[in-house]
mmCIF file of N, CA and C in Angstrom:
data_model
loop_
_atom_site.group_PDB
_atom_site.id
_atom_site.type_symbol
_atom_site.label_atom_id
_atom_site.label_comp_id
_atom_site.label_asym_id
_atom_site.label_seq_id
_atom_site.Cartn_x
_atom_site.Cartn_y
_atom_site.Cartn_z
ATOM 1 N N GLN A 1 153.646 159.615 133.494
ATOM 2 C CA GLN A 1 153.889 158.094 133.452
ATOM 3 C C GLN A 1 154.097 158.311 131.637
ATOM 4 N N VAL A 2 155.410 157.992 131.360
ATOM 5 C CA VAL A 2 155.516 157.678 129.612
ATOM 6 C C VAL A 2 155.808 156.222 129.677
ATOM 7 N N GLN A 3 154.841 155.547 128.860
ATOM 8 C CA GLN A 3 154.898 154.082 128.254
ATOM 9 C C GLN A 3 155.881 154.113 126.948
ATOM 10 N N LEU A 4 156.865 153.275 126.628
ATOM 11 C CA LEU A 4 157.497 153.121 125.659
ATOM 12 C C LEU A 4 157.661 152.021 125.419
ATOM 13 N N VAL A 5 157.414 151.595 124.091
ATOM 14 C CA VAL A 5 157.462 150.278 123.306
ATOM 15 C C VAL A 5 158.238 150.295 122.103
ATOM 16 N N GLU A 6 159.242 149.604 122.002
ATOM 17 C CA GLU A 6 160.246 149.115 120.844
ATOM 18 C C GLU A 6 159.773 147.849 120.070
ATOM 19 N N SER A 7 159.997 148.123 118.816
ATOM 20 C CA SER A 7 160.114 147.151 118.209
ATOM 21 C C SER A 7 161.231 147.036 116.571
ATOM 22 N N GLY A 8 161.225 146.198 115.986
ATOM 23 C CA GLY A 8 162.086 146.312 115.013
ATOM 24 C C GLY A 8 163.377 145.483 114.827
ATOM 25 N N GLY A 9 163.712 145.255 116.206
ATOM 26 C CA GLY A 9 164.967 144.196 116.491
ATOM 27 C C GLY A 9 164.860 142.700 115.674
ATOM 28 N N GLY A 10 165.799 142.116 115.948
ATOM 29 C CA GLY A 10 166.201 140.875 115.065
ATOM 30 C C GLY A 10 167.459 140.549 114.794
ATOM 31 N N PRO A 11 167.785 139.305 114.066
ATOM 32 C CA PRO A 11 169.057 138.815 113.641
ATOM 33 C C PRO A 11 169.158 139.435 112.119
ATOM 34 N N VAL A 12 170.229 139.791 111.783
ATOM 35 C CA VAL A 12 170.781 140.507 110.324
ATOM 36 C C VAL A 12 172.442 140.491 110.548
ATOM 37 N N GLN A 13 172.594 140.538 109.020
ATOM 38 C CA GLN A 13 173.902 139.890 109.033
ATOM 39 C C GLN A 13 175.056 141.240 108.808
ATOM 40 N N THR A 14 176.125 141.091 109.465
ATOM 41 C CA THR A 14 177.177 142.147 108.865
ATOM 42 C C THR A 14 177.023 143.112 107.726
ATOM 43 N N GLY A 15 176.804 144.383 107.862
ATOM 44 C CA GLY A 15 176.774 145.202 106.592
ATOM 45 C C GLY A 15 175.330 145.176 106.195
ATOM 46 N N GLY A 16 174.646 144.887 107.033
ATOM 47 C CA GLY A 16 173.116 144.923 106.816
ATOM 48 C C GLY A 16 172.635 146.146 107.524
ATOM 49 N N SER A 17 171.050 146.188 107.265
ATOM 50 C CA SER A 17 170.602 147.318 108.111
ATOM 51 C C SER A 17 169.417 146.851 108.808
ATOM 52 N N LEU A 18 168.741 147.820 109.772
ATOM 53 C CA LEU A 18 167.496 147.797 110.619
ATOM 54 C C LEU A 18 166.929 148.786 111.004
ATOM 55 N N ARG A 19 165.686 148.845 111.024
ATOM 56 C CA ARG A 19 164.977 149.849 111.648
ATOM 57 C C ARG A 19 164.376 149.849 112.641
ATOM 58 N N LEU A 20 164.616 150.541 113.852
ATOM 59 C CA LEU A 20 163.757 150.300 115.200
ATOM 60 C C LEU A 20 162.882 151.291 115.195
ATOM 61 N N SER A 21 162.039 151.159 116.281
ATOM 62 C CA SER A 21 160.725 152.099 116.179
ATOM 63 C C SER A 21 160.491 151.859 117.583
ATOM 64 N N CYS A 22 159.935 153.217 118.209
ATOM 65 C CA CYS A 22 159.570 152.927 119.422
ATOM 66 C C CYS A 22 157.990 154.078 119.749
ATOM 67 N N VAL A 23 157.300 153.749 120.119
ATOM 68 C CA VAL A 23 155.637 154.463 120.188
ATOM 69 C C VAL A 23 155.699 154.563 121.535
ATOM 70 N N ALA A 24 155.224 156.081 121.702
ATOM 71 C CA ALA A 24 155.257 156.575 123.365
ATOM 72 C C ALA A 24 153.892 156.593 123.574
ATOM 73 N N SER A 25 153.433 156.440 124.838
ATOM 74 C CA SER A 25 152.122 156.976 125.269
ATOM 75 C C SER A 25 152.149 158.610 125.326
ATOM 76 N N GLY A 26 150.986 159.010 126.033
ATOM 77 C CA GLY A 26 150.951 160.469 126.415
ATOM 78 C C GLY A 26 150.784 161.294 125.344
ATOM 79 N N HIS A 27 149.845 162.502 125.784
ATOM 80 C CA HIS A 27 149.814 163.647 124.963
ATOM 81 C C HIS A 27 150.473 164.739 124.483
ATOM 82 N N SER A 28 151.715 164.682 124.985
ATOM 83 C CA SER A 28 152.885 165.543 124.935
ATOM 84 C C SER A 28 154.064 165.029 124.147
ATOM 85 N N PHE A 29 153.836 164.283 123.464
ATOM 86 C CA PHE A 29 154.997 163.876 122.871
ATOM 87 C C PHE A 29 155.969 164.786 122.203
ATOM 88 N N SER A 30 155.514 165.583 121.465
ATOM 89 C CA SER A 30 155.870 166.642 120.494
ATOM 90 C C SER A 30 157.064 167.696 121.632
ATOM 91 N N THR A 31 157.035 167.139 122.967
ATOM 92 C CA THR A 31 157.333 167.803 123.989
ATOM 93 C C THR A 31 158.396 167.094 124.603
ATOM 94 N N TYR A 32 158.762 165.963 124.335
ATOM 95 C CA TYR A 32 159.700 164.872 125.032
ATOM 96 C C TYR A 32 161.337 164.634 124.582
ATOM 97 N N GLY A 33 161.966 164.875 125.361
ATOM 98 C CA GLY A 33 163.396 164.604 124.628
ATOM 99 C C GLY A 33 163.607 162.985 124.538
ATOM 100 N N LEU A 34 163.988 162.655 123.221
ATOM 101 C CA LEU A 34 164.116 161.127 123.225
ATOM 102 C C LEU A 34 165.533 160.904 122.845
ATOM 103 N N GLY A 35 165.712 159.217 123.096
ATOM 104 C CA GLY A 35 167.196 158.853 122.968
ATOM 105 C C GLY A 35 166.713 157.172 122.867
ATOM 106 N N TRP A 36 167.818 156.676 122.060
ATOM 107 C CA TRP A 36 168.211 155.095 121.965
ATOM 108 C C TRP A 36 169.304 154.900 122.867
ATOM 109 N N PHE A 37 169.397 153.670 123.776
ATOM 110 C CA PHE A 37 170.423 153.243 124.081
ATOM 111 C C PHE A 37 170.813 151.455 124.086
ATOM 112 N N ARG A 38 171.820 151.161 124.216
ATOM 113 C CA ARG A 38 172.040 149.943 124.527
ATOM 114 C C ARG A 38 172.653 148.964 125.278
ATOM 115 N N GLN A 39 172.633 147.896 125.327
ATOM 116 C CA GLN A 39 173.188 146.988 126.431
ATOM 117 C C GLN A 39 173.683 145.853 125.437
ATOM 118 N N ALA A 40 175.023 145.686 125.471
ATOM 119 C CA ALA A 40 175.586 144.419 124.938
ATOM 120 C C ALA A 40 175.999 143.386 126.116
ATOM 121 N N PRO A 41 175.664 142.398 125.832
ATOM 122 C CA PRO A 41 175.890 141.085 126.671
ATOM 123 C C PRO A 41 177.078 141.329 127.663
ATOM 124 N N GLY A 42 176.632 141.456 128.744
ATOM 125 C CA GLY A 42 178.182 141.392 129.791
ATOM 126 C C GLY A 42 178.468 142.878 129.906
ATOM 127 N N LYS A 43 177.901 143.822 129.345
ATOM 128 C CA LYS A 43 178.586 145.051 129.399
ATOM 129 C C LYS A 43 177.352 146.051 130.028
ATOM 130 N N GLU A 44 177.579 147.257 130.008
ATOM 131 C CA GLU A 44 176.731 148.343 130.576
ATOM 132 C C GLU A 44 176.024 148.939 129.841
ATOM 133 N N ARG A 45 174.870 149.372 130.101
ATOM 134 C CA ARG A 45 174.035 150.148 128.928
ATOM 135 C C ARG A 45 174.748 151.311 128.587
ATOM 136 N N GLU A 46 174.609 151.772 127.204
ATOM 137 C CA GLU A 46 175.819 152.759 126.735
ATOM 138 C C GLU A 46 174.627 153.444 126.039
ATOM 139 N N PHE A 47 175.009 155.149 125.670
ATOM 140 C CA PHE A 47 174.312 155.994 124.806
ATOM 141 C C PHE A 47 174.282 155.667 123.278
ATOM 142 N N VAL A 48 173.620 155.651 122.663
ATOM 143 C CA VAL A 48 173.622 155.434 121.541
ATOM 144 C C VAL A 48 173.110 156.634 120.405
ATOM 145 N N ALA A 49 172.219 157.259 120.798
ATOM 146 C CA ALA A 49 171.492 158.738 119.957
ATOM 147 C C ALA A 49 170.450 159.213 120.544
ATOM 148 N N ALA A 50 170.611 160.482 120.467
ATOM 149 C CA ALA A 50 169.394 161.334 120.887
ATOM 150 C C ALA A 50 168.878 162.131 120.199
ATOM 151 N N ILE A 51 167.806 162.817 120.602
ATOM 152 C CA ILE A 51 166.955 163.881 119.813
ATOM 153 C C ILE A 51 166.178 164.631 120.554
ATOM 154 N N SER A 52 166.164 166.146 120.053
ATOM 155 C CA SER A 52 165.201 166.865 120.963
ATOM 156 C C SER A 52 163.700 167.111 120.775
ATOM 157 N N TRP A 53 163.312 167.776 121.304
ATOM 158 C CA TRP A 53 161.438 167.897 120.997
ATOM 159 C C TRP A 53 161.517 168.658 119.510
ATOM 160 N N SER A 54 162.007 169.174 119.131
ATOM 161 C CA SER A 54 161.687 169.934 117.913
ATOM 162 C C SER A 54 162.557 169.415 116.387
ATOM 163 N N ALA A 55 163.149 168.149 117.022
ATOM 164 C CA ALA A 55 164.295 167.388 116.201
ATOM 165 C C ALA A 55 165.294 168.380 115.378
ATOM 166 N N GLY A 56 165.455 169.394 115.870
ATOM 167 C CA GLY A 56 166.285 170.601 115.360
ATOM 168 C C GLY A 56 167.998 169.767 115.867
ATOM 169 N N ASN A 57 168.102 169.029 117.170
ATOM 170 C CA ASN A 57 168.968 168.821 117.552
ATOM 171 C C ASN A 57 169.127 167.114 117.905
ATOM 172 N N THR A 58 170.013 166.522 117.160
ATOM 173 C CA THR A 58 170.330 165.206 117.152
ATOM 174 C C THR A 58 172.023 165.081 117.717
ATOM 175 N N TYR A 59 172.010 163.804 118.241
ATOM 176 C CA TYR A 59 173.595 163.818 118.782
ATOM 177 C C TYR A 59 173.702 162.438 118.930
ATOM 178 N N TYR A 60 174.962 161.546 118.486
ATOM 179 C CA TYR A 60 174.946 160.431 118.324
ATOM 180 C C TYR A 60 176.377 159.817 119.484
ATOM 181 N N ALA A 61 176.724 158.690 119.384
ATOM 182 C CA ALA A 61 177.862 157.787 119.834
ATOM 183 C C ALA A 61 178.679 157.964 118.781
ATOM 184 N N ASP A 62 179.998 158.287 119.015
ATOM 185 C CA ASP A 62 181.186 158.118 118.355
ATOM 186 C C ASP A 62 180.736 156.567 117.368
ATOM 187 N N PRO A 63 180.898 155.496 118.303
ATOM 188 C CA PRO A 63 180.825 154.194 117.327
ATOM 189 C C PRO A 63 179.849 154.111 116.074
ATOM 190 N N VAL A 64 178.747 154.776 116.562
ATOM 191 C CA VAL A 64 177.512 154.777 115.352
ATOM 192 C C VAL A 64 177.432 155.950 114.609
ATOM 193 N N ASN A 65 178.100 157.175 114.624
ATOM 194 C CA ASN A 65 178.030 158.093 114.104
ATOM 195 C C ASN A 65 178.257 158.043 112.500
ATOM 196 N N GLY A 66 177.245 158.413 111.650
ATOM 197 C CA GLY A 66 177.689 158.223 110.195
ATOM 198 C C GLY A 66 176.993 156.821 109.784
ATOM 199 N N ARG A 67 176.686 155.977 110.515
ATOM 200 C CA ARG A 67 175.922 154.879 110.311
ATOM 201 C C ARG A 67 174.201 154.726 110.708
ATOM 202 N N PHE A 68 174.209 155.241 112.054
ATOM 203 C CA PHE A 68 172.861 155.474 112.469
ATOM 204 C C PHE A 68 171.982 156.759 112.432
ATOM 205 N N SER A 69 170.782 156.882 112.445
ATOM 206 C CA SER A 69 170.167 158.095 112.227
ATOM 207 C C SER A 69 168.738 158.055 113.204
ATOM 208 N N ILE A 70 168.630 159.016 113.730
ATOM 209 C CA ILE A 70 167.404 159.100 114.761
ATOM 210 C C ILE A 70 167.060 160.133 113.949
ATOM 211 N N TRP A 71 165.581 159.752 113.989
ATOM 212 C CA TRP A 71 163.972 160.844 113.903
ATOM 213 C C TRP A 71 162.977 160.786 114.643
ATOM 214 N N ARG A 72 162.219 161.357 114.268
ATOM 215 C CA ARG A 72 161.008 161.298 115.066
ATOM 216 C C ARG A 72 159.855 161.945 114.156
ATOM 217 N N ASP A 73 158.511 161.218 114.780
ATOM 218 C CA ASP A 73 157.569 161.754 113.873
ATOM 219 C C ASP A 73 156.604 161.821 115.075
ATOM 220 N N ASN A 74 156.363 163.269 115.051
ATOM 221 C CA ASN A 74 155.287 163.726 116.342
ATOM 222 C C ASN A 74 153.961 163.456 115.827
ATOM 223 N N ALA A 75 153.406 162.749 115.205
ATOM 224 C CA ALA A 75 151.912 162.862 114.657
ATOM 225 C C ALA A 75 151.708 161.317 114.719
ATOM 226 N N LYS A 76 152.875 160.287 114.862
ATOM 227 C CA LYS A 76 152.623 159.022 115.229
ATOM 228 C C LYS A 76 153.212 158.838 116.539
ATOM 229 N N ASN A 77 153.657 159.624 117.638
ATOM 230 C CA ASN A 77 154.201 159.590 118.333
ATOM 231 C C ASN A 77 155.173 158.547 118.483
ATOM 232 N N THR A 78 156.081 158.477 117.505
ATOM 233 C CA THR A 78 157.048 157.303 117.071
ATOM 234 C C THR A 78 158.568 157.988 117.521
ATOM 235 N N VAL A 79 159.350 157.590 117.846
ATOM 236 C CA VAL A 79 161.193 157.999 117.663
ATOM 237 C C VAL A 79 161.555 156.759 116.641
ATOM 238 N N TYR A 80 162.651 156.931 115.812
ATOM 239 C CA TYR A 80 163.211 155.501 114.846
ATOM 240 C C TYR A 80 164.515 155.866 115.268
ATOM 241 N N LEU A 81 165.012 154.682 114.973
ATOM 242 C CA LEU A 81 166.643 154.574 114.913
ATOM 243 C C LEU A 81 166.762 153.667 113.621
ATOM 244 N N GLN A 82 167.094 154.292 112.514
ATOM 245 C CA GLN A 82 167.834 153.530 111.317
ATOM 246 C C GLN A 82 169.394 153.258 111.350
ATOM 247 N N MET A 83 169.677 152.218 111.407
ATOM 248 C CA MET A 83 171.038 151.480 111.875
ATOM 249 C C MET A 83 171.389 150.612 110.283
ATOM 250 N N ASN A 84 172.466 151.304 109.849
ATOM 251 C CA ASN A 84 173.139 151.045 108.605
ATOM 252 C C ASN A 84 174.504 150.509 108.649
ATOM 253 N N ARG A 85 175.151 149.849 107.933
ATOM 254 C CA ARG A 85 176.294 148.905 107.769
ATOM 255 C C ARG A 85 177.133 148.327 109.188
ATOM 256 N N LEU A 86 175.747 147.560 109.421
ATOM 257 C CA LEU A 86 175.926 147.027 111.244
ATOM 258 C C LEU A 86 176.809 146.029 111.215
ATOM 259 N N LYS A 87 177.575 146.285 112.483
ATOM 260 C CA LYS A 87 178.687 145.336 112.878
ATOM 261 C C LYS A 87 178.347 144.417 114.136
ATOM 262 N N PRO A 88 179.145 143.189 114.205
ATOM 263 C CA PRO A 88 178.597 142.362 115.024
ATOM 264 C C PRO A 88 178.827 142.920 116.621
ATOM 265 N N GLU A 89 179.619 143.998 117.015
ATOM 266 C CA GLU A 89 179.812 145.124 117.755
ATOM 267 C C GLU A 89 178.672 145.815 118.294
ATOM 268 N N ASP A 90 177.696 145.834 117.296
ATOM 269 C CA ASP A 90 176.233 146.496 117.651
ATOM 270 C C ASP A 90 175.146 145.414 118.185
ATOM 271 N N THR A 91 175.659 144.337 118.314
ATOM 272 C CA THR A 91 174.792 143.616 118.798
ATOM 273 C C THR A 91 174.490 144.073 120.344
ATOM 274 N N ALA A 92 173.243 144.030 120.596
ATOM 275 C CA ALA A 92 172.792 144.441 121.951
ATOM 276 C C ALA A 92 171.453 144.445 122.040
ATOM 277 N N VAL A 93 170.694 144.609 123.153
ATOM 278 C CA VAL A 93 169.267 145.162 123.416
ATOM 279 C C VAL A 93 169.642 146.643 123.383
ATOM 280 N N TYR A 94 168.389 146.927 122.449
ATOM 281 C CA TYR A 94 168.542 148.418 122.405
ATOM 282 C C TYR A 94 166.971 149.217 122.798
ATOM 283 N N TYR A 95 167.509 150.096 123.576
ATOM 284 C CA TYR A 95 166.384 150.536 124.672
ATOM 285 C C TYR A 95 165.683 152.013 124.106
ATOM 286 N N CYS A 96 164.650 152.482 124.058
ATOM 287 C CA CYS A 96 164.039 153.811 123.956
ATOM 288 C C CYS A 96 164.198 154.272 125.084
ATOM 289 N N ALA A 97 164.110 156.034 124.927
ATOM 290 C CA ALA A 97 164.075 156.416 126.316
ATOM 291 C C ALA A 97 163.919 157.801 125.926
ATOM 292 N N ALA A 98 163.013 158.282 127.253
ATOM 293 C CA ALA A 98 162.478 159.770 126.875
ATOM 294 C C ALA A 98 162.595 160.619 128.318
ATOM 295 N N ASN A 99 162.078 162.040 127.949
ATOM 296 C CA ASN A 99 162.200 162.959 129.513
ATOM 297 C C ASN A 99 161.215 163.776 128.750
ATOM 298 N N THR A 100 160.376 164.339 130.076
ATOM 299 C CA THR A 100 159.843 165.396 129.714
ATOM 300 C C THR A 100 160.533 166.683 129.510
ATOM 301 N N ARG A 101 161.621 167.067 129.476
ATOM 302 C CA ARG A 101 162.398 168.056 129.487
ATOM 303 C C ARG A 101 162.443 168.573 127.924
ATOM 304 N N GLY A 102 162.373 167.869 127.010
ATOM 305 C CA GLY A 102 162.213 168.425 125.906
ATOM 306 C C GLY A 102 163.448 168.194 125.045
ATOM 307 N N SER A 103 164.521 167.700 125.577
ATOM 308 C CA SER A 103 166.180 167.682 125.092
ATOM 309 C C SER A 103 166.778 166.561 125.860
ATOM 310 N N TYR A 104 168.407 166.517 125.634
ATOM 311 C CA TYR A 104 169.338 165.446 126.129
ATOM 312 C C TYR A 104 170.345 166.252 126.722
ATOM 313 N N TYR A 105 170.972 165.511 127.789
ATOM 314 C CA TYR A 105 171.903 166.335 128.533
ATOM 315 C C TYR A 105 173.033 165.241 128.769
ATOM 316 N N PRO A 106 173.948 165.317 127.644
ATOM 317 C CA PRO A 106 175.283 164.769 127.970
ATOM 318 C C PRO A 106 176.003 164.814 128.976
ATOM 319 N N GLY A 107 175.808 165.570 129.922
ATOM 320 C CA GLY A 107 176.512 165.646 131.204
ATOM 321 C C GLY A 107 175.683 165.244 132.359
ATOM 322 N N ALA A 108 174.455 164.492 132.156
ATOM 323 C CA ALA A 108 173.758 164.105 133.081
ATOM 324 C C ALA A 108 173.703 162.389 133.151
ATOM 325 N N VAL A 109 173.026 161.588 134.107
ATOM 326 C CA VAL A 109 172.967 160.410 133.979
ATOM 327 C C VAL A 109 172.150 159.980 133.295
ATOM 328 N N ASP A 110 172.610 159.186 132.247
ATOM 329 C CA ASP A 110 171.686 158.622 131.222
ATOM 330 C C ASP A 110 170.673 159.727 130.522
ATOM 331 N N TYR A 111 171.985 160.950 130.017
ATOM 332 C CA TYR A 111 171.499 161.897 129.415
ATOM 333 C C TYR A 111 170.224 162.460 129.771
ATOM 334 N N GLY A 112 169.956 162.307 131.218
ATOM 335 C CA GLY A 112 168.585 163.175 131.453
ATOM 336 C C GLY A 112 167.182 162.376 131.071
ATOM 337 N N MET A 113 167.310 161.079 130.671
ATOM 338 C CA MET A 113 166.406 160.570 130.403
ATOM 339 C C MET A 113 165.596 159.934 131.595
ATOM 340 N N GLU A 114 164.315 159.893 131.583
ATOM 341 C CA GLU A 114 163.594 159.573 132.575
ATOM 342 C C GLU A 114 162.435 158.028 132.722
ATOM 343 N N PHE A 115 162.287 157.807 131.320
ATOM 344 C CA PHE A 115 161.293 156.837 131.118
ATOM 345 C C PHE A 115 162.184 155.950 130.153
ATOM 346 N N TRP A 116 161.843 154.466 130.128
ATOM 347 C CA TRP A 116 162.444 153.464 129.348
ATOM 348 C C TRP A 116 161.646 152.603 129.187
ATOM 349 N N GLY A 117 161.921 151.514 127.524
ATOM 350 C CA GLY A 117 161.236 151.111 127.259
ATOM 351 C C GLY A 117 161.955 149.460 127.721
ATOM 352 N N LYS A 118 160.887 148.441 127.548
ATOM 353 C CA LYS A 118 161.866 147.235 127.717
ATOM 354 C C LYS A 118 162.968 146.587 126.768
ATOM 355 N N GLY A 119 162.799 147.044 125.719
ATOM 356 C CA GLY A 119 163.868 146.744 124.762
ATOM 357 C C GLY A 119 163.750 145.844 123.575
ATOM 358 N N THR A 120 164.672 146.054 122.873
ATOM 359 C CA THR A 120 164.528 145.295 121.470
ATOM 360 C C THR A 120 165.867 144.592 121.078
ATOM 361 N N LEU A 121 166.224 143.137 120.887
ATOM 362 C CA LEU A 121 167.189 142.534 120.620
ATOM 363 C C LEU A 121 167.550 142.682 119.359
ATOM 364 N N VAL A 122 168.655 143.140 119.262
ATOM 365 C CA VAL A 122 169.538 143.304 117.628
ATOM 366 C C VAL A 122 170.666 142.036 117.572
ATOM 367 N N THR A 123 170.879 141.423 116.959
ATOM 368 C CA THR A 123 172.029 140.421 116.849
ATOM 369 C C THR A 123 172.573 140.557 115.471
ATOM 370 N N VAL A 124 173.760 141.101 115.322
ATOM 371 C CA VAL A 124 174.315 141.056 114.188
ATOM 372 C C VAL A 124 175.454 139.921 113.940
ATOM 373 N N SER A 125 175.160 138.777 112.807
ATOM 374 C CA SER A 125 176.354 137.647 112.818
ATOM 375 C C SER A 125 177.411 138.256 112.070
ATOM 376 N N SER A 126 178.647 137.558 111.961
ATOM 377 C CA SER A 126 179.680 137.604 111.082
ATOM 378 C C SER A 126 179.610 136.663 109.903
#
């Protein structure tokens, strides 16, 4: 079982930046595939970004591509999501996700993620 704890959410104005962090339990963090998802009020959860175990591969949803960056620090068991040029439509609860298969799978349900954090709220005001 992998436990994930997100932090870094909060209120921000349009055009601002936030950095989300997610710390994972377990001794095999370096082998996890990791991702960020979000769920806006009244909407379904959607994919935001993902990163493979080696950090050699990253993938972004179109609405955030070029504004958000995902990276990982395996020594700290942490994955990050840097969010720049935030927009009101980025307002959502952001969830960290992981799997033990080392990558992400765009054709699979939830990109193949198996474990989920409880989320951190990001609110972007205009």
